[in-house]
XYZ file of C-alpha atoms in Angstrom:
473
model
C -132.250 -23.486 -165.545
C -130.441 -23.663 -162.251
C -133.695 -24.279 -160.392
C -134.718 -27.044 -162.812
C -131.525 -29.028 -162.355
C -131.421 -28.282 -158.631
C -134.881 -29.847 -158.403
C -133.777 -32.924 -160.365
C -130.697 -33.405 -158.196
C -132.788 -32.800 -155.088
C -134.804 -35.914 -155.895
C -131.758 -37.991 -154.975
C -130.392 -41.142 -156.585
C -133.151 -43.334 -155.111
C -135.800 -41.403 -157.086
C -133.756 -40.351 -160.110
C -132.476 -43.798 -161.049
C -135.905 -45.572 -161.116
C -137.206 -42.827 -163.421
C -134.144 -43.052 -165.669
C -134.266 -46.853 -165.779
C -137.998 -46.943 -166.518
C -137.684 -44.462 -169.389
C -134.557 -46.180 -170.708
C -136.191 -49.612 -170.476
C -139.268 -48.519 -172.443
C -137.060 -46.839 -175.084
C -135.094 -50.052 -175.698
C -138.202 -52.205 -176.017
C -138.930 -53.545 -172.526
C -142.556 -53.639 -171.406
C -143.510 -50.738 -169.153
C -144.261 -53.007 -166.183
C -140.941 -54.832 -166.444
C -139.012 -51.582 -166.943
C -140.735 -50.040 -163.919
C -139.973 -53.112 -161.810
C -136.281 -52.935 -162.787
C -136.146 -49.244 -161.986
C -137.838 -49.690 -158.632
C -135.413 -52.446 -157.625
C -132.493 -50.136 -158.369
C -134.193 -47.383 -156.340
C -134.782 -49.761 -153.442
C -131.133 -50.755 -153.690
C -130.077 -47.132 -153.254
C -132.438 -46.756 -150.292
C -131.070 -49.923 -148.701
C -127.502 -48.809 -149.265
C -128.187 -45.396 -147.732
C -129.747 -47.079 -144.671
C -126.737 -49.367 -144.219
C -124.333 -46.451 -144.735
C -126.278 -44.395 -142.210
C -125.982 -47.301 -139.750
C -122.226 -47.315 -140.281
C -121.805 -43.572 -139.797
C -124.206 -43.339 -136.852
C -122.448 -46.211 -135.067
C -118.861 -45.416 -135.994
C -119.033 -41.602 -135.934
C -119.573 -41.044 -132.180
C -117.046 -43.769 -131.334
C -114.342 -42.233 -133.520
C -115.114 -38.759 -132.208
C -114.642 -40.105 -128.685
C -111.294 -41.625 -129.685
C -110.261 -38.271 -131.195
C -111.145 -36.445 -127.966
C -109.468 -38.987 -125.670
C -106.174 -39.093 -127.554
C -106.147 -35.457 -128.742
C -106.082 -36.284 -132.440
C -107.565 -33.033 -133.750
C -106.103 -31.864 -137.069
C -106.762 -28.635 -138.966
C -108.838 -30.020 -141.870
C -112.373 -30.937 -140.794
C -113.884 -34.009 -142.481
C -117.215 -32.919 -143.977
C -118.049 -36.246 -145.656
C -119.340 -36.864 -149.167
C -122.886 -35.453 -148.630
C -121.373 -32.045 -147.851
C -118.986 -32.331 -150.805
C -121.910 -33.152 -153.111
C -123.945 -30.250 -151.696
C -121.056 -27.870 -152.314
C -120.572 -29.219 -155.836
C -124.204 -28.932 -156.930
C -124.884 -25.558 -155.308
C -122.353 -23.667 -157.414
C -122.561 -22.168 -160.905
C -120.637 -25.168 -162.238
C -122.896 -27.685 -160.536
C -126.069 -25.984 -161.788
C -125.248 -26.843 -165.409
C -123.033 -29.896 -165.007
C -125.693 -32.412 -166.107
C -126.557 -30.890 -169.533
C -122.913 -30.038 -170.209
C -121.686 -33.569 -169.444
C -124.550 -35.209 -171.332
C -123.652 -33.070 -174.348
C -119.997 -34.117 -174.085
C -121.020 -37.767 -173.763
C -123.219 -37.545 -176.868
C -120.449 -35.870 -178.877
C -117.964 -38.556 -177.859
C -120.398 -41.317 -178.834
C -120.901 -39.725 -182.255
C -117.141 -39.361 -182.810
C -116.500 -42.893 -181.503
C -114.186 -41.673 -178.772
C -116.184 -43.500 -176.096
C -118.591 -46.419 -175.920
C -119.988 -45.613 -172.464
C -123.439 -44.077 -172.036
C -123.155 -42.556 -168.577
C -126.585 -42.605 -166.923
C -125.203 -42.376 -163.376
C -126.460 -38.791 -163.102
C -126.234 -38.571 -159.339
C -122.477 -39.100 -159.371
C -122.033 -36.202 -161.782
C -121.387 -34.279 -158.576
C -117.778 -35.489 -158.763
C -117.264 -33.525 -161.979
C -119.058 -30.533 -160.491
C -116.840 -30.811 -157.416
C -113.513 -30.399 -159.212
C -115.077 -27.661 -161.352
C -116.319 -25.819 -158.245
C -112.951 -26.086 -156.472
C -111.120 -24.698 -159.523
C -113.795 -22.028 -159.995
C -113.395 -20.641 -156.493
C -109.613 -20.977 -156.459
C -109.201 -19.150 -159.787
C -112.323 -16.948 -159.602
C -113.052 -18.024 -163.176
C -116.149 -19.936 -164.274
C -114.458 -20.844 -167.570
C -111.600 -22.565 -165.743
C -114.148 -24.396 -163.578
C -116.014 -25.844 -166.562
C -112.722 -26.637 -168.274
C -111.608 -28.758 -165.310
C -115.002 -30.499 -165.050
C -115.107 -31.361 -168.781
C -111.512 -32.642 -168.828
C -112.323 -34.820 -165.819
C -115.470 -36.140 -167.517
C -113.717 -37.053 -170.773
C -110.847 -38.821 -169.008
C -113.312 -40.700 -166.805
C -115.310 -41.978 -169.799
C -112.094 -43.199 -171.441
C -110.993 -44.919 -168.219
C -114.449 -46.531 -168.023
C -113.938 -47.906 -171.553
C -110.422 -49.125 -170.770
C -111.525 -50.982 -167.629
C -114.887 -52.250 -168.914
C -113.721 -55.683 -170.094
C -111.753 -56.416 -166.926
C -114.669 -55.185 -164.832
C -117.194 -57.363 -166.686
C -114.944 -60.433 -166.607
C -114.251 -60.149 -162.886
C -117.732 -59.403 -161.554
C -120.679 -61.667 -162.302
C -123.759 -60.445 -164.207
C -122.073 -57.180 -165.243
C -122.045 -57.663 -169.028
C -122.540 -54.348 -170.821
C -121.742 -52.287 -167.707
C -118.883 -49.866 -167.094
C -118.046 -47.573 -164.164
C -117.576 -43.913 -165.191
C -117.287 -42.598 -161.643
C -114.025 -40.606 -161.395
C -113.278 -41.481 -157.770
C -113.104 -45.181 -158.709
C -111.630 -44.690 -162.176
C -108.821 -42.495 -160.872
C -107.338 -45.408 -158.932
C -107.360 -47.908 -161.836
C -103.946 -46.851 -163.286
C -102.380 -47.146 -159.817
C -103.936 -50.585 -159.364
C -102.413 -51.702 -162.684
C -98.941 -50.301 -161.887
C -98.799 -51.539 -158.271
C -100.157 -54.964 -159.216
C -97.493 -55.314 -161.940
C -94.803 -54.297 -159.463
C -96.020 -56.756 -156.830
C -96.012 -59.588 -159.371
C -92.276 -59.048 -159.886
C -91.555 -59.692 -156.196
C -90.524 -63.365 -155.865
C -93.194 -65.403 -154.171
C -95.884 -62.754 -153.858
C -97.630 -63.776 -157.077
C -98.191 -67.186 -155.464
C -100.055 -65.724 -152.500
C -103.581 -66.215 -153.802
C -105.397 -64.783 -150.779
C -108.888 -63.933 -151.947
C -111.897 -63.545 -149.659
C -113.034 -67.128 -150.227
C -109.499 -68.360 -149.519
C -109.527 -66.453 -146.242
C -112.724 -68.204 -145.243
C -111.201 -71.606 -146.029
C -107.920 -70.834 -144.271
C -109.130 -68.903 -141.240
C -112.693 -70.153 -140.964
C -114.877 -67.774 -138.972
C -111.994 -65.270 -138.658
C -111.993 -64.865 -142.443
C -115.670 -63.902 -142.624
C -116.414 -60.181 -143.273
C -119.228 -60.478 -140.709
C -116.888 -61.656 -137.954
C -114.136 -59.186 -138.921
C -116.699 -56.394 -138.676
C -117.610 -57.496 -135.161
C -113.922 -57.655 -134.130
C -113.070 -54.202 -135.535
C -116.196 -52.713 -133.949
C -115.302 -54.186 -130.545
C -111.705 -52.916 -130.795
C -112.863 -49.386 -131.663
C -115.386 -49.572 -128.835
C -112.601 -50.488 -126.395
C -110.542 -47.518 -127.612
C -113.335 -45.174 -126.524
C -112.681 -46.187 -122.910
C -109.922 -44.616 -120.821
C -109.359 -47.610 -118.533
C -110.061 -51.320 -118.167
C -112.688 -50.479 -115.582
C -114.423 -48.268 -118.169
C -114.283 -51.168 -120.643
C -116.027 -53.416 -118.123
C -118.685 -50.748 -117.499
C -119.343 -50.284 -121.235
C -119.548 -53.921 -122.339
C -123.106 -53.506 -123.766
C -122.051 -50.478 -125.844
C -118.838 -52.159 -127.062
C -120.602 -55.378 -128.071
C -123.417 -53.373 -129.676
C -120.892 -51.452 -131.776
C -119.321 -54.738 -132.848
C -122.679 -56.196 -133.885
C -123.526 -53.037 -135.860
C -120.224 -53.151 -137.732
C -120.804 -56.850 -138.452
C -124.317 -56.046 -139.657
C -122.933 -53.501 -142.144
C -120.510 -56.088 -143.537
C -123.318 -58.629 -143.901
C -126.047 -56.317 -145.242
C -124.089 -54.511 -147.979
C -123.737 -57.633 -150.185
C -127.415 -58.435 -149.728
C -128.455 -54.908 -150.727
C -126.262 -54.893 -153.843
C -128.127 -57.964 -155.106
C -131.105 -55.646 -155.702
C -128.991 -53.486 -158.010
C -128.034 -56.512 -160.075
C -131.619 -57.808 -160.251
C -132.844 -54.421 -161.448
C -129.967 -53.907 -163.841
C -129.919 -57.282 -165.596
C -133.099 -56.856 -167.734
C -131.885 -53.414 -168.868
C -128.385 -54.595 -169.769
C -129.719 -57.716 -171.554
C -132.187 -55.656 -173.611
C -129.497 -53.087 -174.445
C -127.116 -55.740 -175.769
C -129.940 -57.310 -177.786
C -130.912 -53.943 -179.280
C -127.324 -53.131 -180.228
C -126.891 -56.561 -181.811
C -130.039 -56.002 -183.947
C -129.637 -52.348 -184.886
C -125.863 -51.908 -184.983
C -124.519 -55.109 -186.459
C -120.750 -55.288 -186.059
C -120.634 -52.402 -183.599
C -118.327 -52.572 -180.630
C -121.112 -52.817 -178.033
C -122.012 -49.783 -175.995
C -121.751 -49.974 -172.208
C -124.151 -48.489 -169.691
C -122.247 -46.326 -167.208
C -123.454 -47.151 -163.711
C -122.633 -46.413 -160.087
C -119.913 -48.490 -158.387
C -122.508 -49.160 -155.680
C -123.407 -52.202 -157.802
C -120.321 -54.102 -156.674
C -119.164 -52.690 -153.327
C -120.581 -55.800 -151.664
C -117.717 -57.968 -152.954
C -116.110 -59.801 -149.984
C -112.597 -58.512 -150.774
C -113.832 -54.913 -150.864
C -115.536 -55.378 -147.495
C -112.532 -57.047 -145.833
C -109.938 -54.577 -147.138
C -112.104 -51.511 -146.413
C -112.674 -52.729 -142.875
C -108.960 -53.335 -142.265
C -108.013 -49.962 -143.726
C -110.314 -47.938 -141.459
C -108.043 -48.139 -138.361
C -104.909 -48.078 -140.542
C -106.006 -44.871 -142.287
C -106.768 -43.230 -138.939
C -103.295 -44.148 -137.685
C -101.678 -42.840 -140.884
C -103.572 -39.561 -140.608
C -102.049 -38.998 -137.167
C -98.459 -40.064 -137.845
C -97.851 -38.838 -141.411
C -95.811 -35.603 -141.327
C -97.526 -32.690 -143.029
C -100.973 -34.269 -143.156
C -103.755 -32.151 -141.642
C -106.791 -34.296 -142.533
C -108.362 -36.794 -140.140
C -110.971 -38.894 -141.992
C -114.052 -39.595 -139.896
C -117.289 -38.833 -141.751
C -115.673 -39.933 -145.028
C -114.807 -43.443 -143.870
C -118.131 -44.754 -145.183
C -116.816 -43.923 -148.660
C -113.852 -46.273 -148.238
C -115.747 -49.035 -150.064
C -115.779 -46.979 -153.279
C -111.987 -47.011 -153.636
C -111.917 -50.643 -154.769
C -114.547 -51.505 -157.456
C -112.023 -50.919 -160.287
C -109.022 -52.099 -158.250
C -110.252 -55.672 -157.759
C -110.314 -56.560 -161.496
C -106.560 -55.845 -161.601
C -105.662 -57.611 -158.351
C -108.156 -60.419 -159.171
C -109.657 -60.059 -155.719
C -106.379 -60.813 -153.936
C -106.778 -59.415 -150.420
C -103.064 -58.703 -149.839
C -102.549 -56.924 -153.174
C -105.775 -54.968 -152.796
C -104.781 -53.904 -149.281
C -101.386 -52.665 -150.532
C -103.010 -50.711 -153.371
C -105.482 -49.190 -150.906
C -102.711 -48.314 -148.473
C -100.680 -46.523 -151.170
C -103.556 -44.547 -152.699
C -105.058 -43.545 -149.339
C -101.669 -42.405 -148.026
C -101.358 -40.133 -151.036
C -105.035 -39.230 -150.714
C -104.589 -37.763 -147.224
C -102.009 -35.329 -148.583
C -104.215 -34.477 -151.566
C -107.159 -33.625 -149.296
C -104.855 -31.430 -147.200
C -103.606 -29.683 -150.333
C -107.102 -29.054 -151.745
C -108.562 -27.932 -148.405
C -108.098 -24.143 -148.906
C -109.936 -24.153 -152.253
C -112.626 -26.533 -150.946
C -113.127 -24.238 -147.956
C -113.716 -21.228 -150.241
C -116.399 -23.132 -152.131
C -118.066 -24.460 -148.953
C -118.150 -21.026 -147.319
C -119.747 -19.458 -150.407
C -122.408 -22.180 -150.574
C -123.117 -21.828 -146.843
C -123.623 -18.061 -147.205
C -125.961 -18.598 -150.172
C -128.002 -21.521 -148.814
C -127.532 -21.602 -145.041
C -127.227 -25.401 -145.298
C -125.743 -26.601 -141.965
C -124.269 -29.660 -143.737
C -121.649 -27.447 -145.405
C -120.812 -25.378 -142.316
C -117.157 -25.563 -141.292
C -116.300 -25.164 -137.585
C -114.346 -21.984 -136.745
C -110.600 -22.415 -136.984
C -110.839 -25.356 -139.399
C -110.660 -25.881 -143.140
C -112.980 -28.274 -144.974
C -112.127 -31.532 -146.698
C -113.539 -34.895 -147.742
C -112.004 -38.237 -148.637
C -114.480 -38.651 -151.499
C -112.918 -37.404 -154.736
C -110.801 -34.774 -152.966
C -108.395 -37.659 -152.326
C -108.512 -38.796 -155.968
C -105.307 -38.365 -157.985
C -107.435 -37.410 -161.002
C -108.986 -34.437 -159.187
C -105.659 -33.389 -157.688
C -103.746 -33.451 -161.010
C -106.427 -31.440 -162.817
C -106.483 -28.876 -159.998
C -102.695 -28.506 -159.937
C -102.476 -28.098 -163.705
C -105.186 -25.443 -163.903
C -104.379 -23.537 -160.710
C -100.585 -23.607 -160.548
C -99.486 -24.121 -164.163
C -102.372 -22.170 -165.736
C -102.082 -22.092 -169.536
C -99.166 -24.508 -169.639
C -101.061 -26.938 -167.426
C -104.222 -26.477 -169.485
C -102.258 -27.207 -172.675
C -100.817 -30.373 -171.114
C -104.277 -31.524 -170.031
C -105.691 -30.895 -173.514
C -102.825 -32.768 -175.191
C -103.128 -35.764 -172.868
C -106.928 -35.810 -173.201
C -106.841 -35.549 -177.005
C -104.232 -38.319 -177.199
C -106.386 -40.537 -174.971
C -109.472 -39.825 -177.113
C -107.547 -40.683 -180.293
C -106.204 -43.890 -178.744
C -109.684 -44.885 -177.589
C -111.188 -44.159 -181.009
C -108.543 -46.300 -182.745
C -109.234 -49.105 -180.277
C -113.018 -48.886 -180.784
C -112.800 -48.837 -184.590
C -110.334 -51.743 -184.579
C -112.717 -53.811 -182.453
C -115.621 -52.931 -184.725
C -113.714 -54.117 -187.811
C -112.719 -57.327 -186.044
C -116.338 -58.011 -185.092
C -117.571 -57.295 -188.621
C -114.951 -59.668 -190.017
C -115.898 -62.353 -187.482
C -119.619 -61.993 -188.307
C -118.889 -62.183 -192.052
C -116.847 -65.366 -191.595
C -119.629 -66.838 -189.472
C -122.257 -66.073 -192.136
C -120.109 -67.542 -194.931
C -119.433 -70.678 -192.883
C -123.172 -71.101 -192.243
C -123.952 -70.695 -195.947
């Protein structure tokens, strides 16, 4: 069983998602050729995104490492990046069975009307396996590991339902789509709270600074492309120890700027492929539901947040937060985590934040600043347990991607910095049965609330359809 699912995961998102989309498309009535074309476009989108991300990490990684060496910024928690975190998650006893377990939970919740999201984003199931693996190795209990993973999965599906309407209204061509990825979903409550608080500050609600507004106000300076070039050049200059060294390294500095600008420009173009591949599937799904389940509160397809990370506000804010996060990591007392490899995952903080801030750059930046400040401490706190899991996986597999340098602990910004993962870990590891009881109570209450909401919407839709039929007659 472990080998079967390890093989499936080993295919990667670029291969898995075309297969899933093709099968799903045929099942909901799309012609095989059209379903295959949709699936292949999504697969190409993942390939394109991985190429652009690799460009970012290959260009930015050496430069940031040079800055770390020059200014002596070494901290005790080594940034392993999300690929290592995913490898650790899937190569544990929890990760081996996370897909069938979560699919079973999803099916049960659909039957009991406690969710309306069908989560087909199988690759990102590693997030649930991650928190399960961390708890498993910290508590030395497989049962606790699966408990944490399942609680995380249920809460994430409910958050996906709660944010679906805002998500679909804010982003174009996203009807019938929700985002059940816990790293994104975990920040949605903070986005709501912080946005409400900012609106109460006199004058700030009038500062409508979205990405398009920045372009109009600042011209070229407001373009993500140009901002990428500027940030790349500044980081390139920081790798030099003197002005003479800057003059000697002009080609490298300008090249780094162009590469950063290229990332900002290419990400939106790549995400268009996701939307082109997704639209026929989502349209056919809505049509099928309308025919077969008259009056039902429409199901949503749970997809990767990669669909929307090309939004201009996400690009601008992520770019601005890269140097800010590095500075915070150095100056915050008690923090031991310096994000380097994980910075490519910065874009994934914001897909469910923007619907609450309505794309406002200032508000989104403040939300990002708050959650990433807390995230640095959460990574530091989870590092000992993450290190135990990584060391065990390294001994079992010999995978150099999960090797931790001597004298360091392991960490990653992706999901280890999520408040959802941190709260579940603290409840299960430090509060044990009391914490588990609290998690169960909160989760059951959320499921009940979601079920009431779904049934209420179904009744309203049935009533509206009945009135429409009577009016027509």
